[in-house]
Tab-separated table of C-alpha atoms in Angstrom:
chain	number	residue	atom	x	y	z
A	25	UNK	CA	-0.067	-0.561	0.172
A	26	UNK	CA	2.804	2.221	0.879
A	27	UNK	CA	4.229	1.616	-2.452
A	28	UNK	CA	1.256	2.037	-4.683
A	29	UNK	CA	0.519	6.021	-2.804
A	30	UNK	CA	4.268	6.541	-3.826
A	31	UNK	CA	3.483	6.378	-6.876
A	32	UNK	CA	0.083	7.437	-7.348
A	33	UNK	CA	-0.920	9.695	-3.914
A	34	UNK	CA	-4.864	9.270	-3.115
A	35	UNK	CA	-4.589	5.989	-4.408
A	36	UNK	CA	-7.515	3.991	-2.733
A	37	UNK	CA	-5.802	0.610	-1.058
A	38	UNK	CA	-6.927	-2.122	1.159
A	39	UNK	CA	-4.451	-3.962	3.219
A	40	UNK	CA	-5.369	-7.517	3.652
A	41	UNK	CA	-3.387	-9.915	5.987
A	42	UNK	CA	-1.559	-12.551	5.324
A	43	UNK	CA	-2.269	-15.914	6.262
A	44	UNK	CA	0.618	-17.355	8.315
A	45	UNK	CA	0.360	-20.754	9.787
A	46	UNK	CA	1.132	-20.422	13.242
A	47	UNK	CA	3.765	-23.119	14.115
A	48	UNK	CA	1.626	-25.854	16.832
A	49	UNK	CA	2.979	-27.652	19.345
A	50	UNK	CA	6.357	-29.658	17.374
A	51	UNK	CA	7.372	-33.169	19.415
A	52	UNK	CA	10.151	-33.855	21.058
A	53	UNK	CA	10.726	-36.743	18.499
A	54	UNK	CA	10.663	-34.681	15.579
A	55	UNK	CA	12.809	-32.021	17.172
A	56	UNK	CA	15.680	-35.289	17.932
A	57	UNK	CA	15.461	-36.637	14.334
A	58	UNK	CA	16.015	-33.219	12.742
A	59	UNK	CA	18.463	-32.516	15.303
A	60	UNK	CA	20.624	-36.251	14.537
A	61	UNK	CA	20.343	-35.101	10.854
A	62	UNK	CA	21.835	-31.985	11.024
A	63	UNK	CA	24.233	-32.309	13.793
A	64	UNK	CA	24.509	-30.192	17.269
A	65	UNK	CA	24.907	-26.274	17.765
A	66	UNK	CA	22.600	-23.131	17.504
A	67	UNK	CA	20.823	-23.269	14.327
A	68	UNK	CA	20.727	-20.171	11.949
A	69	UNK	CA	18.559	-20.697	9.569
A	70	UNK	CA	17.129	-19.419	5.857
A	71	UNK	CA	14.292	-20.494	4.677
A	72	UNK	CA	12.876	-19.210	1.232
A	73	UNK	CA	13.699	-19.340	-2.823
A	74	UNK	CA	16.860	-19.822	-4.542
A	75	UNK	CA	17.611	-16.649	-6.021
A	76	UNK	CA	20.061	-13.949	-6.429
A	77	UNK	CA	17.553	-11.390	-5.622
A	78	UNK	CA	17.930	-13.061	-1.225
A	79	UNK	CA	21.394	-12.819	-1.012
A	80	UNK	CA	22.281	-15.717	-0.100
A	81	UNK	CA	25.855	-15.665	-1.383
A	82	UNK	CA	26.347	-12.526	1.712
A	83	UNK	CA	24.808	-14.831	4.078
A	84	UNK	CA	27.317	-17.694	3.136
A	85	UNK	CA	30.191	-15.383	2.860
A	86	UNK	CA	29.076	-13.753	6.784
A	87	UNK	CA	29.051	-17.591	8.181
A	88	UNK	CA	33.344	-17.720	8.735
A	89	UNK	CA	32.880	-14.309	10.727
A	90	UNK	CA	29.836	-16.044	12.739
A	91	UNK	CA	32.352	-19.026	13.629
A	92	UNK	CA	34.752	-17.558	14.640
A	93	UNK	CA	32.729	-16.237	18.204
A	94	UNK	CA	30.562	-19.530	17.565
A	95	UNK	CA	32.092	-22.363	16.423
A	96	UNK	CA	29.535	-25.239	16.416
A	97	UNK	CA	27.133	-22.942	14.626
A	98	UNK	CA	25.397	-23.915	12.098
A	99	UNK	CA	23.822	-22.453	8.795
A	100	UNK	CA	21.144	-24.487	7.353
A	101	UNK	CA	19.684	-23.371	3.877
A	102	UNK	CA	16.282	-24.200	3.146
A	103	UNK	CA	14.370	-23.132	-0.396
A	104	UNK	CA	15.043	-24.819	-3.651
A	105	UNK	CA	15.585	-22.434	-6.862
A	106	UNK	CA	17.370	-22.848	-10.674
A	107	UNK	CA	19.238	-26.073	-9.797
A	108	UNK	CA	22.359	-24.426	-11.558
A	109	UNK	CA	22.463	-21.227	-9.237
A	110	UNK	CA	21.877	-23.865	-6.394
A	111	UNK	CA	24.196	-25.523	-7.008
A	112	UNK	CA	26.476	-22.128	-8.014
A	113	UNK	CA	25.872	-21.277	-3.765
A	114	UNK	CA	27.216	-24.921	-2.207
A	115	UNK	CA	30.289	-24.568	-4.973
A	116	UNK	CA	30.754	-20.994	-3.036
A	117	UNK	CA	30.375	-22.546	0.399
A	118	UNK	CA	33.146	-24.966	-0.785
A	119	UNK	CA	35.560	-22.209	-2.050
A	120	UNK	CA	35.077	-20.281	1.411
A	121	UNK	CA	35.183	-23.379	3.433
A	122	UNK	CA	32.414	-22.803	5.098
A	123	UNK	CA	30.699	-26.087	4.092
A	124	UNK	CA	30.999	-28.107	7.124
A	125	UNK	CA	28.602	-25.445	8.654
A	126	UNK	CA	26.740	-25.696	6.207
A	127	UNK	CA	23.457	-27.503	5.711
A	128	UNK	CA	21.479	-28.248	1.931
A	129	UNK	CA	17.900	-28.995	2.664
A	130	UNK	CA	15.782	-28.169	-0.405
A	131	UNK	CA	12.238	-26.949	-0.622
A	132	UNK	CA	10.268	-27.807	2.611
A	133	UNK	CA	7.125	-27.339	4.120
A	134	UNK	CA	4.630	-28.841	6.689
A	135	UNK	CA	5.600	-30.266	9.635
A	136	UNK	CA	8.954	-30.369	8.491
A	137	UNK	CA	9.230	-26.797	8.136
A	138	UNK	CA	7.606	-26.622	11.574
A	139	UNK	CA	10.233	-28.387	13.167
A	140	UNK	CA	13.280	-26.089	11.757
A	141	UNK	CA	11.226	-23.304	13.096
A	142	UNK	CA	11.250	-24.566	15.853
A	143	UNK	CA	15.105	-25.519	16.326
A	144	UNK	CA	16.283	-22.242	14.820
A	145	UNK	CA	18.002	-20.073	17.540
A	146	UNK	CA	17.694	-17.003	14.304
A	147	UNK	CA	15.719	-16.259	11.117
A	148	UNK	CA	18.106	-14.644	8.175
A	149	UNK	CA	16.625	-13.102	5.067
A	150	UNK	CA	19.515	-11.060	3.619
A	151	UNK	CA	17.557	-10.023	0.541
A	152	UNK	CA	17.955	-7.096	-2.144
A	153	UNK	CA	14.261	-6.797	-1.783
A	154	UNK	CA	11.178	-8.482	-0.353
A	155	UNK	CA	8.002	-7.050	-1.223
A	156	UNK	CA	6.568	-8.200	2.643
A	157	UNK	CA	8.843	-11.754	3.174
A	158	UNK	CA	6.162	-15.038	3.825
A	159	UNK	CA	8.907	-16.866	5.287
A	160	UNK	CA	10.169	-13.789	8.213
A	161	UNK	CA	6.173	-13.549	9.036
A	162	UNK	CA	6.492	-16.951	9.339
A	163	UNK	CA	9.688	-16.867	11.562
A	164	UNK	CA	8.252	-14.076	14.026
A	165	UNK	CA	4.495	-16.739	14.235
A	166	UNK	CA	7.370	-19.207	15.736
A	167	UNK	CA	8.852	-17.180	18.078
A	168	UNK	CA	12.685	-16.357	16.182
A	169	UNK	CA	14.872	-13.913	16.040
A	170	UNK	CA	15.260	-12.002	12.388
A	171	UNK	CA	18.203	-10.593	10.728
A	172	UNK	CA	16.698	-8.893	7.342
A	173	UNK	CA	18.116	-6.206	5.446
A	174	UNK	CA	16.546	-2.236	4.414
A	175	UNK	CA	15.674	-4.545	1.577
A	176	UNK	CA	12.875	-6.660	3.262
A	177	UNK	CA	9.639	-4.713	3.632
A	178	UNK	CA	8.897	-5.421	7.147
A	179	UNK	CA	12.086	-4.354	8.634
A	180	UNK	CA	10.789	-1.480	10.158
A	181	UNK	CA	8.036	-3.392	11.485
A	182	UNK	CA	10.391	-5.730	12.821
A	183	UNK	CA	12.637	-3.116	14.697
A	184	UNK	CA	9.487	-1.820	16.302
A	185	UNK	CA	8.440	-4.641	17.576
A	186	UNK	CA	11.834	-5.823	18.763
A	187	UNK	CA	11.723	-8.910	17.103
A	188	UNK	CA	14.869	-8.763	15.092
A	189	UNK	CA	17.327	-6.400	13.657
A	190	UNK	CA	17.896	-4.425	10.401
A	191	UNK	CA	21.262	-4.942	9.062
A	192	UNK	CA	23.558	-3.659	5.473
A	193	UNK	CA	23.549	-6.691	3.114
A	194	UNK	CA	26.648	-7.397	3.368
A	195	UNK	CA	28.684	-10.375	5.065
A	196	UNK	CA	29.966	-8.864	8.598
A	197	UNK	CA	26.802	-7.054	9.100
A	198	UNK	CA	24.874	-9.635	8.310
A	199	UNK	CA	27.479	-11.708	10.604
A	200	UNK	CA	26.968	-9.012	13.930
A	201	UNK	CA	23.559	-9.409	13.420
A	202	UNK	CA	23.070	-12.892	13.810
A	203	UNK	CA	25.879	-12.940	16.740
A	204	UNK	CA	24.079	-10.225	18.313
A	205	UNK	CA	21.390	-12.854	19.257
A	206	UNK	CA	23.690	-15.865	19.220
A	207	UNK	CA	25.726	-14.472	22.201
A	208	UNK	CA	23.319	-14.103	24.662
A	209	UNK	CA	19.718	-15.814	25.396
A	210	UNK	CA	18.946	-13.000	27.471
A	211	UNK	CA	18.834	-11.053	24.148
A	212	UNK	CA	17.316	-13.893	21.739
A	213	UNK	CA	14.693	-14.255	24.880
A	214	UNK	CA	13.282	-10.544	24.578
A	215	UNK	CA	13.343	-10.966	20.840
A	216	UNK	CA	11.644	-14.404	20.808
A	217	UNK	CA	8.795	-12.747	22.762
A	218	UNK	CA	8.660	-9.994	21.539
A	219	UNK	CA	7.766	-11.501	17.999
């Protein structure tokens, strides 16, 4: 609505709330099975389509900064996209030497997605542009603190609510945002409650 009004001042707009399924309780068995698959360590979750506008390259470059301080961090990339592009991201992770900290899950939905959200300590979407960011809304509904960039349209709302941080779209800033939540249980819990 804001973008329409910027182009067409005085335009009549209606905002229809998005239907985001809140995460019901997730079984301990499902979490344990996912932990067996992923390994132990705090989960940093990216859950979105794999596309250049999502800026996954920056997320991958942030890993080396994060693991200097949180060596057991696991970066879970959940989403699918063009196969050649997905392979290029995996190649970049290998070239950066961060593949051991990275888990590629492909497209997830339903109970598996709910279990991922229940396991995540922080959600990251470093997109250059998002007209909303449904995955961010799902993470917030699950109580997961979010690290987003200014290109994510609900970035200001996240900060206003105290449910996350907005960082520049570069590896150092993304890493700092992630570490903001990984380093402090209190900070993370407060953001989770605000979500």
